[in-house]
Amino acid sequence: MNFVHNITAIFIFAPFLAFIILLFLSRKKLKRGAIGFSADITTFLLFLSVPVSVEALWGVNISFAVSVTAILMAMILLVLEWKKTKEIEILKYVRKTWRLYFLLLAAGYVIIWLTGLALTVISF
């Protein structure tokens, strides 16, 4: 059980490690869709990783803010999609929204860790 806990902790603090591992494992079977599949799975980890990283660095819990922001983004994207097409393809809409979450959370993760690294270097 301790092994599973350690692996989970590593992937939460380093979700891009999971992205790279998934990419290499799924590349042979999925070929074209390997990056998308890896991004989809990594998005789950990023939803955990970004709030945990902020809490570890600054002691602020932003889990609720991340969840509310994701819901508001989904609602805004749904309205935009509805105005554009009038008939929404659910799977296509969910895929677009989920990939946007990946991009935004990945950018947030990188910014958080670069800021944390800079603060650590400055404190020395």
Short mmCIF file of N, CA and C in Angstrom, two decimals:
data_model
loop_
_atom_site.label_atom_id
_atom_site.label_comp_id
_atom_site.label_asym_id
_atom_site.label_seq_id
_atom_site.Cartn_x
_atom_site.Cartn_y
_atom_site.Cartn_z
N MET A 1 0.83 -1.19 0.00
CA MET A 1 0.00 0.00 0.00
C MET A 1 0.87 1.25 0.00
N ASN A 2 1.98 1.19 0.68
CA ASN A 2 2.91 2.33 0.73
C ASN A 2 3.46 2.64 -0.66
N PHE A 3 3.70 1.60 -1.46
CA PHE A 3 4.20 1.78 -2.82
C PHE A 3 3.20 2.55 -3.68
N VAL A 4 1.92 2.16 -3.59
CA VAL A 4 0.87 2.84 -4.35
C VAL A 4 0.76 4.30 -3.92
N HIS A 5 0.86 4.54 -2.63
CA HIS A 5 0.81 5.90 -2.10
C HIS A 5 1.96 6.74 -2.64
N ASN A 6 3.15 6.17 -2.67
CA ASN A 6 4.32 6.90 -3.18
C ASN A 6 4.20 7.20 -4.67
N ILE A 7 3.74 6.24 -5.45
CA ILE A 7 3.56 6.46 -6.90
C ILE A 7 2.51 7.54 -7.14
N THR A 8 1.42 7.49 -6.40
CA THR A 8 0.37 8.50 -6.54
C THR A 8 0.91 9.89 -6.20
N ALA A 9 1.68 9.99 -5.13
CA ALA A 9 2.27 11.27 -4.73
C ALA A 9 3.23 11.79 -5.80
N ILE A 10 3.99 10.93 -6.39
CA ILE A 10 4.92 11.35 -7.45
C ILE A 10 4.15 11.91 -8.63
N PHE A 11 3.09 11.22 -9.04
CA PHE A 11 2.32 11.68 -10.20
C PHE A 11 1.54 12.95 -9.91
N ILE A 12 1.14 13.16 -8.65
CA ILE A 12 0.44 14.41 -8.32
C ILE A 12 1.42 15.57 -8.33
N PHE A 13 2.63 15.37 -7.84
CA PHE A 13 3.60 16.46 -7.83
C PHE A 13 4.35 16.60 -9.16
N ALA A 14 4.31 15.58 -9.99
CA ALA A 14 4.97 15.64 -11.30
C ALA A 14 4.04 15.04 -12.36
N PRO A 15 2.95 15.72 -12.69
CA PRO A 15 2.00 15.14 -13.64
C PRO A 15 2.57 14.99 -15.05
N PHE A 16 3.58 15.77 -15.39
CA PHE A 16 4.15 15.63 -16.72
C PHE A 16 4.97 14.35 -16.86
N LEU A 17 5.41 13.82 -15.74
CA LEU A 17 6.04 12.51 -15.76
C LEU A 17 5.02 11.46 -16.19
N ALA A 18 3.82 11.56 -15.66
CA ALA A 18 2.74 10.64 -16.06
C ALA A 18 2.39 10.85 -17.53
N PHE A 19 2.37 12.11 -17.98
CA PHE A 19 2.08 12.41 -19.39
C PHE A 19 3.09 11.73 -20.30
N ILE A 20 4.37 11.84 -19.98
CA ILE A 20 5.42 11.25 -20.81
C ILE A 20 5.33 9.73 -20.80
N ILE A 21 5.10 9.15 -19.64
CA ILE A 21 4.99 7.68 -19.54
C ILE A 21 3.78 7.19 -20.34
N LEU A 22 2.65 7.85 -20.19
CA LEU A 22 1.46 7.47 -20.95
C LEU A 22 1.66 7.64 -22.45
N LEU A 23 2.36 8.69 -22.82
CA LEU A 23 2.62 8.94 -24.23
C LEU A 23 3.43 7.80 -24.84
N PHE A 24 4.48 7.39 -24.15
CA PHE A 24 5.31 6.30 -24.67
C PHE A 24 4.55 4.96 -24.68
N LEU A 25 3.74 4.72 -23.67
CA LEU A 25 3.01 3.46 -23.61
C LEU A 25 1.88 3.39 -24.64
N SER A 26 1.23 4.51 -24.91
CA SER A 26 0.09 4.49 -25.83
C SER A 26 0.48 4.77 -27.27
N ARG A 27 1.71 5.12 -27.51
CA ARG A 27 2.15 5.47 -28.86
C ARG A 27 2.04 4.32 -29.85
N LYS A 28 2.34 3.12 -29.40
CA LYS A 28 2.30 1.97 -30.30
C LYS A 28 0.88 1.60 -30.69
N LYS A 29 -0.06 1.68 -29.74
CA LYS A 29 -1.43 1.27 -30.05
C LYS A 29 -2.24 2.38 -30.71
N LEU A 30 -2.12 3.60 -30.20
CA LEU A 30 -2.99 4.68 -30.67
C LEU A 30 -2.39 5.52 -31.79
N LYS A 31 -1.09 5.53 -31.92
CA LYS A 31 -0.35 6.32 -32.91
C LYS A 31 -0.80 7.78 -32.92
N ARG A 32 -1.83 8.13 -33.69
CA ARG A 32 -2.26 9.54 -33.81
C ARG A 32 -2.88 10.08 -32.53
N GLY A 33 -3.62 9.29 -31.82
CA GLY A 33 -4.34 9.76 -30.65
C GLY A 33 -3.58 9.67 -29.35
N ALA A 34 -2.31 9.34 -29.41
CA ALA A 34 -1.54 9.12 -28.19
C ALA A 34 -1.39 10.40 -27.37
N ILE A 35 -1.17 11.52 -28.02
CA ILE A 35 -1.00 12.77 -27.29
C ILE A 35 -2.32 13.18 -26.64
N GLY A 36 -3.40 13.06 -27.36
CA GLY A 36 -4.71 13.40 -26.81
C GLY A 36 -5.09 12.51 -25.63
N PHE A 37 -4.84 11.22 -25.77
CA PHE A 37 -5.12 10.28 -24.69
C PHE A 37 -4.29 10.61 -23.46
N SER A 38 -3.01 10.88 -23.67
CA SER A 38 -2.12 11.22 -22.55
C SER A 38 -2.55 12.53 -21.88
N ALA A 39 -2.96 13.50 -22.68
CA ALA A 39 -3.43 14.78 -22.14
C ALA A 39 -4.71 14.59 -21.34
N ASP A 40 -5.61 13.73 -21.84
CA ASP A 40 -6.87 13.50 -21.14
C ASP A 40 -6.64 12.89 -19.76
N ILE A 41 -5.78 11.92 -19.67
CA ILE A 41 -5.50 11.28 -18.38
C ILE A 41 -4.75 12.25 -17.46
N THR A 42 -3.81 12.99 -18.02
CA THR A 42 -3.02 13.92 -17.22
C THR A 42 -3.87 15.07 -16.68
N THR A 43 -4.96 15.40 -17.34
CA THR A 43 -5.84 16.47 -16.86
C THR A 43 -6.39 16.14 -15.48
N PHE A 44 -6.74 14.87 -15.25
CA PHE A 44 -7.18 14.47 -13.91
C PHE A 44 -6.10 14.79 -12.88
N LEU A 45 -4.87 14.45 -13.19
CA LEU A 45 -3.77 14.71 -12.27
C LEU A 45 -3.55 16.20 -12.07
N LEU A 46 -3.71 16.98 -13.13
CA LEU A 46 -3.52 18.42 -13.01
C LEU A 46 -4.59 19.07 -12.13
N PHE A 47 -5.81 18.54 -12.18
CA PHE A 47 -6.85 19.07 -11.31
C PHE A 47 -6.50 18.86 -9.84
N LEU A 48 -5.74 17.83 -9.54
CA LEU A 48 -5.26 17.61 -8.18
C LEU A 48 -3.96 18.35 -7.91
N SER A 49 -3.09 18.35 -8.88
CA SER A 49 -1.74 18.86 -8.71
C SER A 49 -1.66 20.37 -8.52
N VAL A 50 -2.44 21.12 -9.26
CA VAL A 50 -2.37 22.58 -9.16
C VAL A 50 -2.77 23.05 -7.76
N PRO A 51 -3.91 22.65 -7.21
CA PRO A 51 -4.22 23.08 -5.84
C PRO A 51 -3.23 22.57 -4.80
N VAL A 52 -2.75 21.34 -4.96
CA VAL A 52 -1.78 20.81 -4.00
C VAL A 52 -0.47 21.59 -4.07
N SER A 53 -0.05 21.98 -5.26
CA SER A 53 1.17 22.75 -5.41
C SER A 53 1.05 24.13 -4.78
N VAL A 54 -0.08 24.77 -5.01
CA VAL A 54 -0.30 26.10 -4.41
C VAL A 54 -0.32 25.99 -2.89
N GLU A 55 -0.98 24.97 -2.39
CA GLU A 55 -1.04 24.78 -0.94
C GLU A 55 0.35 24.51 -0.36
N ALA A 56 1.14 23.71 -1.06
CA ALA A 56 2.49 23.40 -0.57
C ALA A 56 3.39 24.64 -0.58
N LEU A 57 3.25 25.49 -1.58
CA LEU A 57 4.12 26.66 -1.69
C LEU A 57 3.67 27.84 -0.84
N TRP A 58 2.38 28.12 -0.83
CA TRP A 58 1.89 29.33 -0.17
C TRP A 58 0.90 29.08 0.95
N GLY A 59 0.46 27.85 1.14
CA GLY A 59 -0.47 27.55 2.22
C GLY A 59 -1.90 28.01 1.96
N VAL A 60 -2.25 28.21 0.70
CA VAL A 60 -3.58 28.67 0.32
C VAL A 60 -4.31 27.53 -0.40
N ASN A 61 -5.54 27.25 0.03
CA ASN A 61 -6.32 26.19 -0.60
C ASN A 61 -7.15 26.79 -1.73
N ILE A 62 -6.88 26.39 -2.96
CA ILE A 62 -7.60 26.92 -4.12
C ILE A 62 -8.43 25.85 -4.83
N SER A 63 -8.66 24.73 -4.18
CA SER A 63 -9.42 23.64 -4.80
C SER A 63 -10.80 24.10 -5.23
N PHE A 64 -11.49 24.82 -4.36
CA PHE A 64 -12.82 25.30 -4.68
C PHE A 64 -12.79 26.27 -5.85
N ALA A 65 -11.81 27.16 -5.86
CA ALA A 65 -11.68 28.15 -6.94
C ALA A 65 -11.42 27.47 -8.28
N VAL A 66 -10.60 26.45 -8.28
CA VAL A 66 -10.31 25.72 -9.51
C VAL A 66 -11.57 25.02 -10.01
N SER A 67 -12.31 24.42 -9.11
CA SER A 67 -13.55 23.72 -9.49
C SER A 67 -14.60 24.69 -10.04
N VAL A 68 -14.78 25.80 -9.35
CA VAL A 68 -15.77 26.78 -9.80
C VAL A 68 -15.36 27.37 -11.15
N THR A 69 -14.07 27.67 -11.32
CA THR A 69 -13.58 28.20 -12.59
C THR A 69 -13.82 27.20 -13.72
N ALA A 70 -13.58 25.94 -13.46
CA ALA A 70 -13.80 24.91 -14.48
C ALA A 70 -15.28 24.84 -14.87
N ILE A 71 -16.16 24.92 -13.89
CA ILE A 71 -17.59 24.86 -14.18
C ILE A 71 -18.03 26.09 -14.96
N LEU A 72 -17.55 27.27 -14.56
CA LEU A 72 -17.91 28.50 -15.28
C LEU A 72 -17.38 28.48 -16.71
N MET A 73 -16.16 27.98 -16.90
CA MET A 73 -15.60 27.86 -18.25
C MET A 73 -16.45 26.92 -19.09
N ALA A 74 -16.87 25.81 -18.51
CA ALA A 74 -17.70 24.86 -19.24
C ALA A 74 -19.02 25.50 -19.65
N MET A 75 -19.60 26.28 -18.76
CA MET A 75 -20.86 26.94 -19.08
C MET A 75 -20.68 27.97 -20.20
N ILE A 76 -19.62 28.76 -20.12
CA ILE A 76 -19.35 29.77 -21.15
C ILE A 76 -19.09 29.10 -22.49
N LEU A 77 -18.28 28.05 -22.48
CA LEU A 77 -17.99 27.34 -23.72
C LEU A 77 -19.24 26.68 -24.30
N LEU A 78 -20.14 26.22 -23.43
CA LEU A 78 -21.38 25.62 -23.90
C LEU A 78 -22.25 26.66 -24.62
N VAL A 79 -22.35 27.84 -24.05
CA VAL A 79 -23.15 28.90 -24.67
C VAL A 79 -22.53 29.30 -26.01
N LEU A 80 -21.20 29.45 -26.03
CA LEU A 80 -20.53 29.80 -27.29
C LEU A 80 -20.72 28.73 -28.35
N GLU A 81 -20.62 27.48 -27.95
CA GLU A 81 -20.82 26.36 -28.89
C GLU A 81 -22.27 26.34 -29.39
N TRP A 82 -23.20 26.61 -28.51
CA TRP A 82 -24.61 26.60 -28.88
C TRP A 82 -24.91 27.73 -29.87
N LYS A 83 -24.33 28.91 -29.65
CA LYS A 83 -24.56 30.02 -30.57
C LYS A 83 -23.91 29.76 -31.93
N LYS A 84 -22.80 29.05 -31.91
CA LYS A 84 -22.08 28.79 -33.15
C LYS A 84 -22.76 27.71 -33.99
N THR A 85 -23.19 26.63 -33.37
CA THR A 85 -23.68 25.49 -34.14
C THR A 85 -25.17 25.20 -33.99
N LYS A 86 -25.81 25.71 -32.98
CA LYS A 86 -27.23 25.48 -32.66
C LYS A 86 -27.54 24.04 -32.25
N GLU A 87 -26.77 23.08 -32.73
CA GLU A 87 -26.96 21.70 -32.29
C GLU A 87 -25.61 21.21 -31.77
N ILE A 88 -25.57 20.94 -30.50
CA ILE A 88 -24.30 20.63 -29.84
C ILE A 88 -24.05 19.13 -29.89
N GLU A 89 -22.86 18.79 -30.37
CA GLU A 89 -22.40 17.40 -30.28
C GLU A 89 -21.70 17.26 -28.94
N ILE A 90 -22.30 16.51 -28.05
CA ILE A 90 -21.84 16.45 -26.66
C ILE A 90 -20.40 15.96 -26.56
N LEU A 91 -20.08 14.87 -27.24
CA LEU A 91 -18.74 14.31 -27.14
C LEU A 91 -17.68 15.30 -27.63
N LYS A 92 -17.97 15.99 -28.72
CA LYS A 92 -17.05 16.97 -29.26
C LYS A 92 -16.87 18.14 -28.30
N TYR A 93 -17.98 18.59 -27.72
CA TYR A 93 -17.94 19.69 -26.75
C TYR A 93 -17.13 19.30 -25.52
N VAL A 94 -17.38 18.11 -24.98
CA VAL A 94 -16.66 17.66 -23.78
C VAL A 94 -15.16 17.54 -24.08
N ARG A 95 -14.82 17.01 -25.24
CA ARG A 95 -13.42 16.86 -25.61
C ARG A 95 -12.72 18.23 -25.70
N LYS A 96 -13.38 19.21 -26.34
CA LYS A 96 -12.80 20.55 -26.45
C LYS A 96 -12.60 21.17 -25.07
N THR A 97 -13.61 21.05 -24.23
CA THR A 97 -13.53 21.63 -22.89
C THR A 97 -12.43 20.96 -22.07
N TRP A 98 -12.36 19.65 -22.15
CA TRP A 98 -11.36 18.91 -21.38
C TRP A 98 -9.94 19.26 -21.84
N ARG A 99 -9.76 19.40 -23.13
CA ARG A 99 -8.43 19.77 -23.66
C ARG A 99 -8.07 21.20 -23.27
N LEU A 100 -9.06 22.10 -23.23
CA LEU A 100 -8.80 23.46 -22.77
C LEU A 100 -8.40 23.45 -21.30
N TYR A 101 -9.06 22.62 -20.50
CA TYR A 101 -8.67 22.46 -19.10
C TYR A 101 -7.21 22.01 -19.02
N PHE A 102 -6.85 21.05 -19.85
CA PHE A 102 -5.46 20.58 -19.85
C PHE A 102 -4.49 21.72 -20.12
N LEU A 103 -4.75 22.50 -21.15
CA LEU A 103 -3.85 23.60 -21.51
C LEU A 103 -3.75 24.63 -20.40
N LEU A 104 -4.87 25.01 -19.84
CA LEU A 104 -4.86 26.04 -18.80
C LEU A 104 -4.24 25.53 -17.50
N LEU A 105 -4.58 24.32 -17.11
CA LEU A 105 -3.99 23.76 -15.88
C LEU A 105 -2.50 23.49 -16.05
N ALA A 106 -2.09 23.05 -17.23
CA ALA A 106 -0.66 22.82 -17.47
C ALA A 106 0.10 24.14 -17.41
N ALA A 107 -0.46 25.18 -18.01
CA ALA A 107 0.19 26.50 -17.94
C ALA A 107 0.24 26.99 -16.50
N GLY A 108 -0.86 26.80 -15.77
CA GLY A 108 -0.87 27.18 -14.35
C GLY A 108 0.15 26.41 -13.55
N TYR A 109 0.26 25.13 -13.81
CA TYR A 109 1.23 24.29 -13.11
C TYR A 109 2.66 24.78 -13.35
N VAL A 110 2.98 25.07 -14.61
CA VAL A 110 4.32 25.55 -14.95
C VAL A 110 4.59 26.89 -14.27
N ILE A 111 3.63 27.79 -14.31
CA ILE A 111 3.81 29.11 -13.69
C ILE A 111 3.99 28.98 -12.18
N ILE A 112 3.20 28.13 -11.55
CA ILE A 112 3.30 27.93 -10.11
C ILE A 112 4.68 27.40 -9.73
N TRP A 113 5.15 26.41 -10.46
CA TRP A 113 6.43 25.83 -10.11
C TRP A 113 7.61 26.73 -10.47
N LEU A 114 7.51 27.49 -11.54
CA LEU A 114 8.57 28.45 -11.84
C LEU A 114 8.63 29.55 -10.78
N THR A 115 7.46 29.99 -10.33
CA THR A 115 7.40 30.98 -9.26
C THR A 115 7.97 30.41 -7.97
N GLY A 116 7.58 29.19 -7.64
CA GLY A 116 8.13 28.54 -6.45
C GLY A 116 9.63 28.36 -6.52
N LEU A 117 10.12 28.00 -7.70
CA LEU A 117 11.57 27.85 -7.88
C LEU A 117 12.28 29.20 -7.72
N ALA A 118 11.70 30.24 -8.31
CA ALA A 118 12.29 31.57 -8.19
C ALA A 118 12.31 32.03 -6.74
N LEU A 119 11.22 31.81 -6.01
CA LEU A 119 11.17 32.19 -4.61
C LEU A 119 12.18 31.42 -3.77
N THR A 120 12.37 30.16 -4.10
CA THR A 120 13.35 29.35 -3.38
C THR A 120 14.77 29.84 -3.65
N VAL A 121 15.06 30.17 -4.89
CA VAL A 121 16.39 30.67 -5.24
C VAL A 121 16.63 32.03 -4.58
N ILE A 122 15.63 32.87 -4.57
CA ILE A 122 15.77 34.19 -3.94
C ILE A 122 15.96 34.08 -2.44
N SER A 123 15.33 33.10 -1.81
CA SER A 123 15.45 32.95 -0.36
C SER A 123 16.83 32.46 0.07
N PHE A 124 17.58 31.89 -0.85
CA PHE A 124 18.94 31.47 -0.52
C PHE A 124 19.83 32.64 -0.74
#
